[in-house]
Amino acid sequence: MKIGLVFLLLITSLVSDCRKQSRAELKQENSNRVAEMQEVYSTKRQFGDLEVFFKAKIIPKGVRDGINYANDNVYIDYEIKNSGGRSFVVFNRGHLGFDETSNAVYVEPQPDGSVEISQKAFVEPKNKRCPLRLIPIVPRGSLLKAKQTIAEQLNFELPLKLRTPYADCSPQLEMPTTVTQTKFCLGVAEIDVKQVQLDADGLVQSSSLFSKQNLLCTDVIKLK
């Protein structure tokens, strides 16, 4: 009886040690994964009264926080500081009728062969055939008042895939076989705060501001 009890205690101890070792190994692997995060781009740019700081990092595929990620993940941090007396809308909250998140990221090929990654406003293209929609697609954005700052983080998986609110319109855009150059852009438009109505979430929701949209972009980033 005593021998059986001792054997049971020994087995329990071994299992506990294995679990502790497994947790320690997993924690170390996660720490190594974070350490492997590669900063691929960082810059600060001035666009009139708007100062924008961009930073991009890549976390390689693999196990992180107990989850096995099949693809590399890109994280983009940006901060917009409005040092002037005018107010703006930053189109970084997706589109009503398509998506409505702060992590809405759009990817579309450009005529020069590069690929643009963006958070910006889209309206239905006039030179394409688009499906009938029960709910209209309307850009949504954050209000950036004078002397205020907006800071956001977004992420997406690689490889890059075509994604815009009107990607289903024909003829459809085609992504390059190999992406060698890209840039990140934010869509902003100057507004009169007194004439803008905010929705229940405190966001600006408007297609009419599309014509006023300016793109705040990074330099072209060359990919390996």
PDB file of C-alpha atoms in Angstrom:
ATOM      1  CA  MET A   1       0.000   0.000   0.000  1.00  0.00           C
ATOM      2  CA  LYS A   2       2.814   2.366   0.957  1.00  0.00           C
ATOM      3  CA  ILE A   3       4.717   1.490  -2.207  1.00  0.00           C
ATOM      4  CA  GLY A   4       1.653   2.318  -4.305  1.00  0.00           C
ATOM      5  CA  LEU A   5       1.206   5.664  -2.523  1.00  0.00           C
ATOM      6  CA  VAL A   6       4.865   6.576  -3.024  1.00  0.00           C
ATOM      7  CA  PHE A   7       4.617   5.625  -6.709  1.00  0.00           C
ATOM      8  CA  LEU A   8       1.488   7.786  -7.117  1.00  0.00           C
ATOM      9  CA  LEU A   9       3.187  10.753  -5.470  1.00  0.00           C
ATOM     10  CA  LEU A  10       6.230  10.288  -7.722  1.00  0.00           C
ATOM     11  CA  ILE A  11       4.093  10.234 -10.881  1.00  0.00           C
ATOM     12  CA  THR A  12       2.147  13.319  -9.725  1.00  0.00           C
ATOM     13  CA  SER A  13       5.407  15.161  -9.060  1.00  0.00           C
ATOM     14  CA  LEU A  14       6.796  14.257 -12.493  1.00  0.00           C
ATOM     15  CA  VAL A  15       3.616  15.436 -14.248  1.00  0.00           C
ATOM     16  CA  SER A  16       3.688  18.698 -12.291  1.00  0.00           C
ATOM     17  CA  ASP A  17       7.350  19.264 -13.206  1.00  0.00           C
ATOM     18  CA  CYS A  18       6.588  18.583 -16.883  1.00  0.00           C
ATOM     19  CA  ARG A  19       3.715  21.059 -16.825  1.00  0.00           C
ATOM     20  CA  LYS A  20       5.893  23.694 -15.185  1.00  0.00           C
ATOM     21  CA  GLN A  21       8.609  23.062 -17.743  1.00  0.00           C
ATOM     22  CA  SER A  22       6.089  23.238 -20.585  1.00  0.00           C
ATOM     23  CA  ARG A  23       4.697  26.542 -19.323  1.00  0.00           C
ATOM     24  CA  ALA A  24       8.203  27.907 -18.874  1.00  0.00           C
ATOM     25  CA  GLU A  25       9.169  26.837 -22.385  1.00  0.00           C
ATOM     26  CA  LEU A  26       6.007  28.406 -23.818  1.00  0.00           C
ATOM     27  CA  LYS A  27       6.649  31.640 -21.926  1.00  0.00           C
ATOM     28  CA  GLN A  28      10.235  31.712 -23.191  1.00  0.00           C
ATOM     29  CA  GLU A  29       9.064  31.005 -26.737  1.00  0.00           C
ATOM     30  CA  ASN A  30       6.586  33.876 -26.549  1.00  0.00           C
ATOM     31  CA  SER A  31       9.326  36.155 -25.200  1.00  0.00           C
ATOM     32  CA  ASN A  32      11.579  35.137 -28.060  1.00  0.00           C
ATOM     33  CA  ARG A  33       8.753  35.805 -30.528  1.00  0.00           C
ATOM     34  CA  VAL A  34       8.243  39.332 -29.196  1.00  0.00           C
ATOM     35  CA  ALA A  35      12.001  39.867 -29.313  1.00  0.00           C
ATOM     36  CA  GLU A  36      11.909  38.819 -32.962  1.00  0.00           C
ATOM     37  CA  MET A  37       9.515  41.671 -33.798  1.00  0.00           C
ATOM     38  CA  GLN A  38      11.244  43.547 -36.575  1.00  0.00           C
ATOM     39  CA  GLU A  39      10.790  47.286 -36.972  1.00  0.00           C
ATOM     40  CA  VAL A  40      10.672  47.770 -40.724  1.00  0.00           C
ATOM     41  CA  TYR A  41       9.768  51.448 -40.946  1.00  0.00           C
ATOM     42  CA  SER A  42       9.573  54.532 -38.771  1.00  0.00           C
ATOM     43  CA  THR A  43       9.147  58.171 -39.757  1.00  0.00           C
ATOM     44  CA  LYS A  44       7.656  61.490 -38.720  1.00  0.00           C
ATOM     45  CA  ARG A  45       6.132  63.693 -41.413  1.00  0.00           C
ATOM     46  CA  GLN A  46       4.542  67.133 -41.481  1.00  0.00           C
ATOM     47  CA  PHE A  47       1.429  67.844 -43.557  1.00  0.00           C
ATOM     48  CA  GLY A  48       0.543  71.484 -42.896  1.00  0.00           C
ATOM     49  CA  ASP A  49      -0.763  71.670 -39.328  1.00  0.00           C
ATOM     50  CA  LEU A  50      -0.803  67.876 -39.024  1.00  0.00           C
ATOM     51  CA  GLU A  51       2.262  66.079 -37.726  1.00  0.00           C
ATOM     52  CA  VAL A  52       2.101  62.333 -38.311  1.00  0.00           C
ATOM     53  CA  PHE A  53       4.311  59.666 -36.779  1.00  0.00           C
ATOM     54  CA  PHE A  54       4.276  56.235 -38.466  1.00  0.00           C
ATOM     55  CA  LYS A  55       5.890  53.026 -37.211  1.00  0.00           C
ATOM     56  CA  ALA A  56       5.580  49.554 -38.731  1.00  0.00           C
ATOM     57  CA  LYS A  57       6.722  46.233 -37.279  1.00  0.00           C
ATOM     58  CA  ILE A  58       6.505  42.618 -38.372  1.00  0.00           C
ATOM     59  CA  ILE A  59       5.987  39.682 -36.016  1.00  0.00           C
ATOM     60  CA  PRO A  60       7.140  36.466 -37.700  1.00  0.00           C
ATOM     61  CA  LYS A  61       4.744  33.541 -37.975  1.00  0.00           C
ATOM     62  CA  GLY A  62       4.833  30.908 -35.249  1.00  0.00           C
ATOM     63  CA  VAL A  63       3.560  30.314 -31.730  1.00  0.00           C
ATOM     64  CA  ARG A  64       2.688  33.411 -29.711  1.00  0.00           C
ATOM     65  CA  ASP A  65       0.566  33.555 -26.548  1.00  0.00           C
ATOM     66  CA  GLY A  66      -0.282  29.912 -27.011  1.00  0.00           C
ATOM     67  CA  ILE A  67      -1.606  30.441 -30.552  1.00  0.00           C
ATOM     68  CA  ASN A  68       0.118  29.188 -33.675  1.00  0.00           C
ATOM     69  CA  TYR A  69       0.011  31.976 -36.271  1.00  0.00           C
ATOM     70  CA  ALA A  70       0.348  30.619 -39.799  1.00  0.00           C
ATOM     71  CA  ASN A  71       1.431  33.938 -41.331  1.00  0.00           C
ATOM     72  CA  ASP A  72       3.589  36.939 -40.478  1.00  0.00           C
ATOM     73  CA  ASN A  73       1.651  39.804 -38.898  1.00  0.00           C
ATOM     74  CA  VAL A  74       2.265  43.504 -39.564  1.00  0.00           C
ATOM     75  CA  TYR A  75       1.556  46.052 -36.832  1.00  0.00           C
ATOM     76  CA  ILE A  76       1.273  49.737 -37.723  1.00  0.00           C
ATOM     77  CA  ASP A  77       1.213  52.426 -35.050  1.00  0.00           C
ATOM     78  CA  TYR A  78       0.468  55.997 -35.981  1.00  0.00           C
ATOM     79  CA  GLU A  79      -0.146  59.267 -34.180  1.00  0.00           C
ATOM     80  CA  ILE A  80      -1.627  62.436 -35.691  1.00  0.00           C
ATOM     81  CA  LYS A  81      -1.076  65.710 -33.866  1.00  0.00           C
ATOM     82  CA  ASN A  82      -3.128  68.714 -34.936  1.00  0.00           C
ATOM     83  CA  SER A  83      -1.161  71.809 -33.965  1.00  0.00           C
ATOM     84  CA  GLY A  84      -3.363  74.256 -35.877  1.00  0.00           C
ATOM     85  CA  GLY A  85      -6.719  75.938 -35.332  1.00  0.00           C
ATOM     86  CA  ARG A  86      -8.724  73.903 -37.870  1.00  0.00           C
ATOM     87  CA  SER A  87     -10.551  70.613 -37.334  1.00  0.00           C
ATOM     88  CA  PHE A  88     -10.372  67.457 -39.441  1.00  0.00           C
ATOM     89  CA  VAL A  89     -12.007  64.085 -39.866  1.00  0.00           C
ATOM     90  CA  VAL A  90      -9.643  61.110 -40.065  1.00  0.00           C
ATOM     91  CA  PHE A  91     -11.274  58.295 -42.056  1.00  0.00           C
ATOM     92  CA  ASN A  92     -10.091  55.470 -39.813  1.00  0.00           C
ATOM     93  CA  ARG A  93     -13.353  53.859 -38.688  1.00  0.00           C
ATOM     94  CA  GLY A  94     -14.250  51.827 -41.740  1.00  0.00           C
ATOM     95  CA  HIS A  95     -17.469  52.157 -43.709  1.00  0.00           C
ATOM     96  CA  LEU A  96     -21.086  51.745 -42.703  1.00  0.00           C
ATOM     97  CA  GLY A  97     -22.453  48.903 -44.809  1.00  0.00           C
ATOM     98  CA  PHE A  98     -19.071  47.225 -45.180  1.00  0.00           C
ATOM     99  CA  ASP A  99     -17.086  47.332 -41.937  1.00  0.00           C
ATOM    100  CA  GLU A 100     -17.127  49.579 -38.894  1.00  0.00           C
ATOM    101  CA  THR A 101     -13.939  49.015 -36.944  1.00  0.00           C
ATOM    102  CA  SER A 102     -10.830  50.939 -35.944  1.00  0.00           C
ATOM    103  CA  ASN A 103      -8.792  48.128 -37.486  1.00  0.00           C
ATOM    104  CA  ALA A 104     -10.319  48.464 -40.957  1.00  0.00           C
ATOM    105  CA  VAL A 105      -7.348  48.150 -43.291  1.00  0.00           C
ATOM    106  CA  TYR A 106      -7.611  48.471 -47.066  1.00  0.00           C
ATOM    107  CA  VAL A 107      -5.223  47.083 -49.651  1.00  0.00           C
ATOM    108  CA  GLU A 108      -5.246  48.007 -53.335  1.00  0.00           C
ATOM    109  CA  PRO A 109      -2.737  47.868 -56.189  1.00  0.00           C
ATOM    110  CA  GLN A 110      -1.531  51.092 -57.791  1.00  0.00           C
ATOM    111  CA  PRO A 111      -0.832  51.858 -61.485  1.00  0.00           C
ATOM    112  CA  ASP A 112       2.931  51.943 -60.844  1.00  0.00           C
ATOM    113  CA  GLY A 113       2.916  48.333 -59.593  1.00  0.00           C
ATOM    114  CA  SER A 114       3.139  49.202 -55.899  1.00  0.00           C
ATOM    115  CA  VAL A 115       0.458  48.401 -53.332  1.00  0.00           C
ATOM    116  CA  GLU A 116      -1.237  50.955 -51.091  1.00  0.00           C
ATOM    117  CA  ILE A 117      -2.251  50.014 -47.551  1.00  0.00           C
ATOM    118  CA  SER A 118      -4.691  52.548 -46.142  1.00  0.00           C
ATOM    119  CA  GLN A 119      -7.341  53.785 -43.822  1.00  0.00           C
ATOM    120  CA  LYS A 120      -9.308  56.208 -45.972  1.00  0.00           C
ATOM    121  CA  ALA A 121     -12.733  57.002 -47.430  1.00  0.00           C
ATOM    122  CA  PHE A 122     -14.046  55.208 -50.503  1.00  0.00           C
ATOM    123  CA  VAL A 123     -17.031  56.033 -52.715  1.00  0.00           C
ATOM    124  CA  GLU A 124     -18.534  53.864 -55.437  1.00  0.00           C
ATOM    125  CA  PRO A 125     -16.472  54.128 -58.638  1.00  0.00           C
ATOM    126  CA  LYS A 126     -18.342  55.579 -61.611  1.00  0.00           C
ATOM    127  CA  ASN A 127     -16.362  53.703 -64.255  1.00  0.00           C
ATOM    128  CA  LYS A 128     -17.201  50.223 -62.960  1.00  0.00           C
ATOM    129  CA  ARG A 129     -20.198  47.908 -62.621  1.00  0.00           C
ATOM    130  CA  CYS A 130     -21.063  47.390 -58.980  1.00  0.00           C
ATOM    131  CA  PRO A 131     -23.662  45.089 -57.362  1.00  0.00           C
ATOM    132  CA  LEU A 132     -26.892  46.554 -56.025  1.00  0.00           C
ATOM    133  CA  ARG A 133     -26.587  47.158 -52.295  1.00  0.00           C
ATOM    134  CA  LEU A 134     -29.383  47.136 -49.737  1.00  0.00           C
ATOM    135  CA  ILE A 135     -27.290  49.302 -47.422  1.00  0.00           C
ATOM    136  CA  PRO A 136     -25.226  52.154 -48.900  1.00  0.00           C
ATOM    137  CA  ILE A 137     -21.519  52.196 -48.109  1.00  0.00           C
ATOM    138  CA  VAL A 138     -20.687  55.361 -46.176  1.00  0.00           C
ATOM    139  CA  PRO A 139     -17.208  56.341 -44.879  1.00  0.00           C
ATOM    140  CA  ARG A 140     -16.802  56.830 -41.136  1.00  0.00           C
ATOM    141  CA  GLY A 141     -14.075  58.759 -39.348  1.00  0.00           C
ATOM    142  CA  SER A 142     -12.767  60.172 -36.092  1.00  0.00           C
ATOM    143  CA  LEU A 143     -13.047  63.856 -35.299  1.00  0.00           C
ATOM    144  CA  LEU A 144      -9.661  65.527 -34.823  1.00  0.00           C
ATOM    145  CA  LYS A 145     -10.207  68.948 -33.334  1.00  0.00           C
ATOM    146  CA  ALA A 146      -7.663  71.759 -33.118  1.00  0.00           C
ATOM    147  CA  LYS A 147      -4.791  71.003 -30.710  1.00  0.00           C
ATOM    148  CA  GLN A 148      -5.860  67.371 -30.346  1.00  0.00           C
ATOM    149  CA  THR A 149      -3.951  64.138 -31.016  1.00  0.00           C
ATOM    150  CA  ILE A 150      -5.154  60.754 -32.291  1.00  0.00           C
ATOM    151  CA  ALA A 151      -3.133  57.575 -31.726  1.00  0.00           C
ATOM    152  CA  GLU A 152      -4.062  54.195 -33.210  1.00  0.00           C
ATOM    153  CA  GLN A 153      -2.671  50.723 -33.797  1.00  0.00           C
ATOM    154  CA  LEU A 154      -3.771  48.339 -36.533  1.00  0.00           C
ATOM    155  CA  ASN A 155      -2.576  44.983 -37.749  1.00  0.00           C
ATOM    156  CA  PHE A 156      -3.029  42.601 -40.654  1.00  0.00           C
ATOM    157  CA  GLU A 157      -1.624  39.358 -41.991  1.00  0.00           C
ATOM    158  CA  LEU A 158       0.785  38.794 -44.835  1.00  0.00           C
ATOM    159  CA  PRO A 159       0.735  38.148 -47.739  1.00  0.00           C
ATOM    160  CA  LEU A 160      -1.234  41.234 -48.769  1.00  0.00           C
ATOM    161  CA  LYS A 161      -4.644  40.602 -50.314  1.00  0.00           C
ATOM    162  CA  LEU A 162      -6.942  42.955 -52.200  1.00  0.00           C
ATOM    163  CA  ARG A 163      -9.452  44.541 -49.840  1.00  0.00           C
ATOM    164  CA  THR A 164     -11.589  47.650 -50.407  1.00  0.00           C
ATOM    165  CA  PRO A 165     -15.314  48.349 -49.925  1.00  0.00           C
ATOM    166  CA  TYR A 166     -15.754  48.141 -53.709  1.00  0.00           C
ATOM    167  CA  ALA A 167     -13.467  45.221 -54.531  1.00  0.00           C
ATOM    168  CA  ASP A 168     -16.551  43.371 -55.830  1.00  0.00           C
ATOM    169  CA  CYS A 169     -17.081  45.882 -58.647  1.00  0.00           C
ATOM    170  CA  SER A 170     -15.980  44.895 -62.145  1.00  0.00           C
ATOM    171  CA  PRO A 171     -13.584  44.983 -63.784  1.00  0.00           C
ATOM    172  CA  GLN A 172     -11.795  43.953 -60.609  1.00  0.00           C
ATOM    173  CA  LEU A 173      -8.343  45.116 -59.647  1.00  0.00           C
ATOM    174  CA  GLU A 174      -5.563  42.551 -59.771  1.00  0.00           C
ATOM    175  CA  MET A 175      -2.837  42.325 -57.174  1.00  0.00           C
ATOM    176  CA  PRO A 176       0.733  41.972 -58.450  1.00  0.00           C
ATOM    177  CA  THR A 177       2.184  38.484 -58.239  1.00  0.00           C
ATOM    178  CA  THR A 178       4.975  39.768 -56.036  1.00  0.00           C
ATOM    179  CA  VAL A 179       4.656  42.907 -53.907  1.00  0.00           C
ATOM    180  CA  THR A 180       7.979  44.764 -53.892  1.00  0.00           C
ATOM    181  CA  GLN A 181       6.860  48.278 -52.937  1.00  0.00           C
ATOM    182  CA  THR A 182       4.149  49.582 -50.637  1.00  0.00           C
ATOM    183  CA  LYS A 183       3.107  52.632 -48.658  1.00  0.00           C
ATOM    184  CA  PHE A 184       0.602  53.408 -45.914  1.00  0.00           C
ATOM    185  CA  CYS A 185      -1.878  56.287 -46.251  1.00  0.00           C
ATOM    186  CA  LEU A 186      -4.426  57.981 -44.015  1.00  0.00           C
ATOM    187  CA  GLY A 187      -7.391  59.850 -45.472  1.00  0.00           C
ATOM    188  CA  VAL A 188      -8.261  63.172 -43.809  1.00  0.00           C
ATOM    189  CA  ALA A 189     -10.584  66.058 -44.663  1.00  0.00           C
ATOM    190  CA  GLU A 190     -10.875  69.518 -43.150  1.00  0.00           C
ATOM    191  CA  ILE A 191     -14.309  70.190 -41.612  1.00  0.00           C
ATOM    192  CA  ASP A 192     -16.313  72.857 -39.835  1.00  0.00           C
ATOM    193  CA  VAL A 193     -17.169  71.337 -36.460  1.00  0.00           C
ATOM    194  CA  LYS A 194     -20.308  73.488 -36.185  1.00  0.00           C
ATOM    195  CA  GLN A 195     -21.707  72.021 -39.402  1.00  0.00           C
ATOM    196  CA  VAL A 196     -20.880  68.369 -38.763  1.00  0.00           C
ATOM    197  CA  GLN A 197     -23.262  65.963 -37.076  1.00  0.00           C
ATOM    198  CA  LEU A 198     -21.785  63.075 -35.111  1.00  0.00           C
ATOM    199  CA  ASP A 199     -23.412  59.654 -34.893  1.00  0.00           C
ATOM    200  CA  ALA A 200     -24.186  57.763 -31.665  1.00  0.00           C
ATOM    201  CA  ASP A 201     -20.544  56.663 -31.422  1.00  0.00           C
ATOM    202  CA  GLY A 202     -19.231  60.222 -31.723  1.00  0.00           C
ATOM    203  CA  LEU A 203     -17.956  59.602 -35.256  1.00  0.00           C
ATOM    204  CA  VAL A 204     -18.277  61.561 -38.486  1.00  0.00           C
ATOM    205  CA  GLN A 205     -20.271  59.655 -41.090  1.00  0.00           C
ATOM    206  CA  SER A 206     -20.264  61.232 -44.555  1.00  0.00           C
ATOM    207  CA  SER A 207     -19.674  60.546 -48.243  1.00  0.00           C
ATOM    208  CA  SER A 208     -19.863  64.233 -49.149  1.00  0.00           C
ATOM    209  CA  LEU A 209     -16.459  64.857 -47.554  1.00  0.00           C
ATOM    210  CA  PHE A 210     -14.795  62.455 -49.989  1.00  0.00           C
ATOM    211  CA  SER A 211     -14.016  65.256 -52.454  1.00  0.00           C
ATOM    212  CA  LYS A 212     -12.129  67.076 -49.699  1.00  0.00           C
ATOM    213  CA  GLN A 213     -10.093  64.035 -48.694  1.00  0.00           C
ATOM    214  CA  ASN A 214      -6.311  64.374 -48.663  1.00  0.00           C
ATOM    215  CA  LEU A 215      -3.980  61.416 -48.221  1.00  0.00           C
ATOM    216  CA  LEU A 216      -1.226  61.533 -45.616  1.00  0.00           C
ATOM    217  CA  CYS A 217       1.213  58.862 -46.796  1.00  0.00           C
ATOM    218  CA  THR A 218       4.535  57.384 -45.824  1.00  0.00           C
ATOM    219  CA  ASP A 219       7.357  57.210 -48.314  1.00  0.00           C
ATOM    220  CA  VAL A 220       7.337  54.207 -50.615  1.00  0.00           C
ATOM    221  CA  ILE A 221       8.678  51.254 -48.646  1.00  0.00           C
ATOM    222  CA  LYS A 222      10.703  48.714 -50.601  1.00  0.00           C
ATOM    223  CA  LEU A 223      10.103  45.130 -49.552  1.00  0.00           C
ATOM    224  CA  LYS A 224      12.647  42.353 -49.778  1.00  0.00           C
TER     225      LYS A 224
END
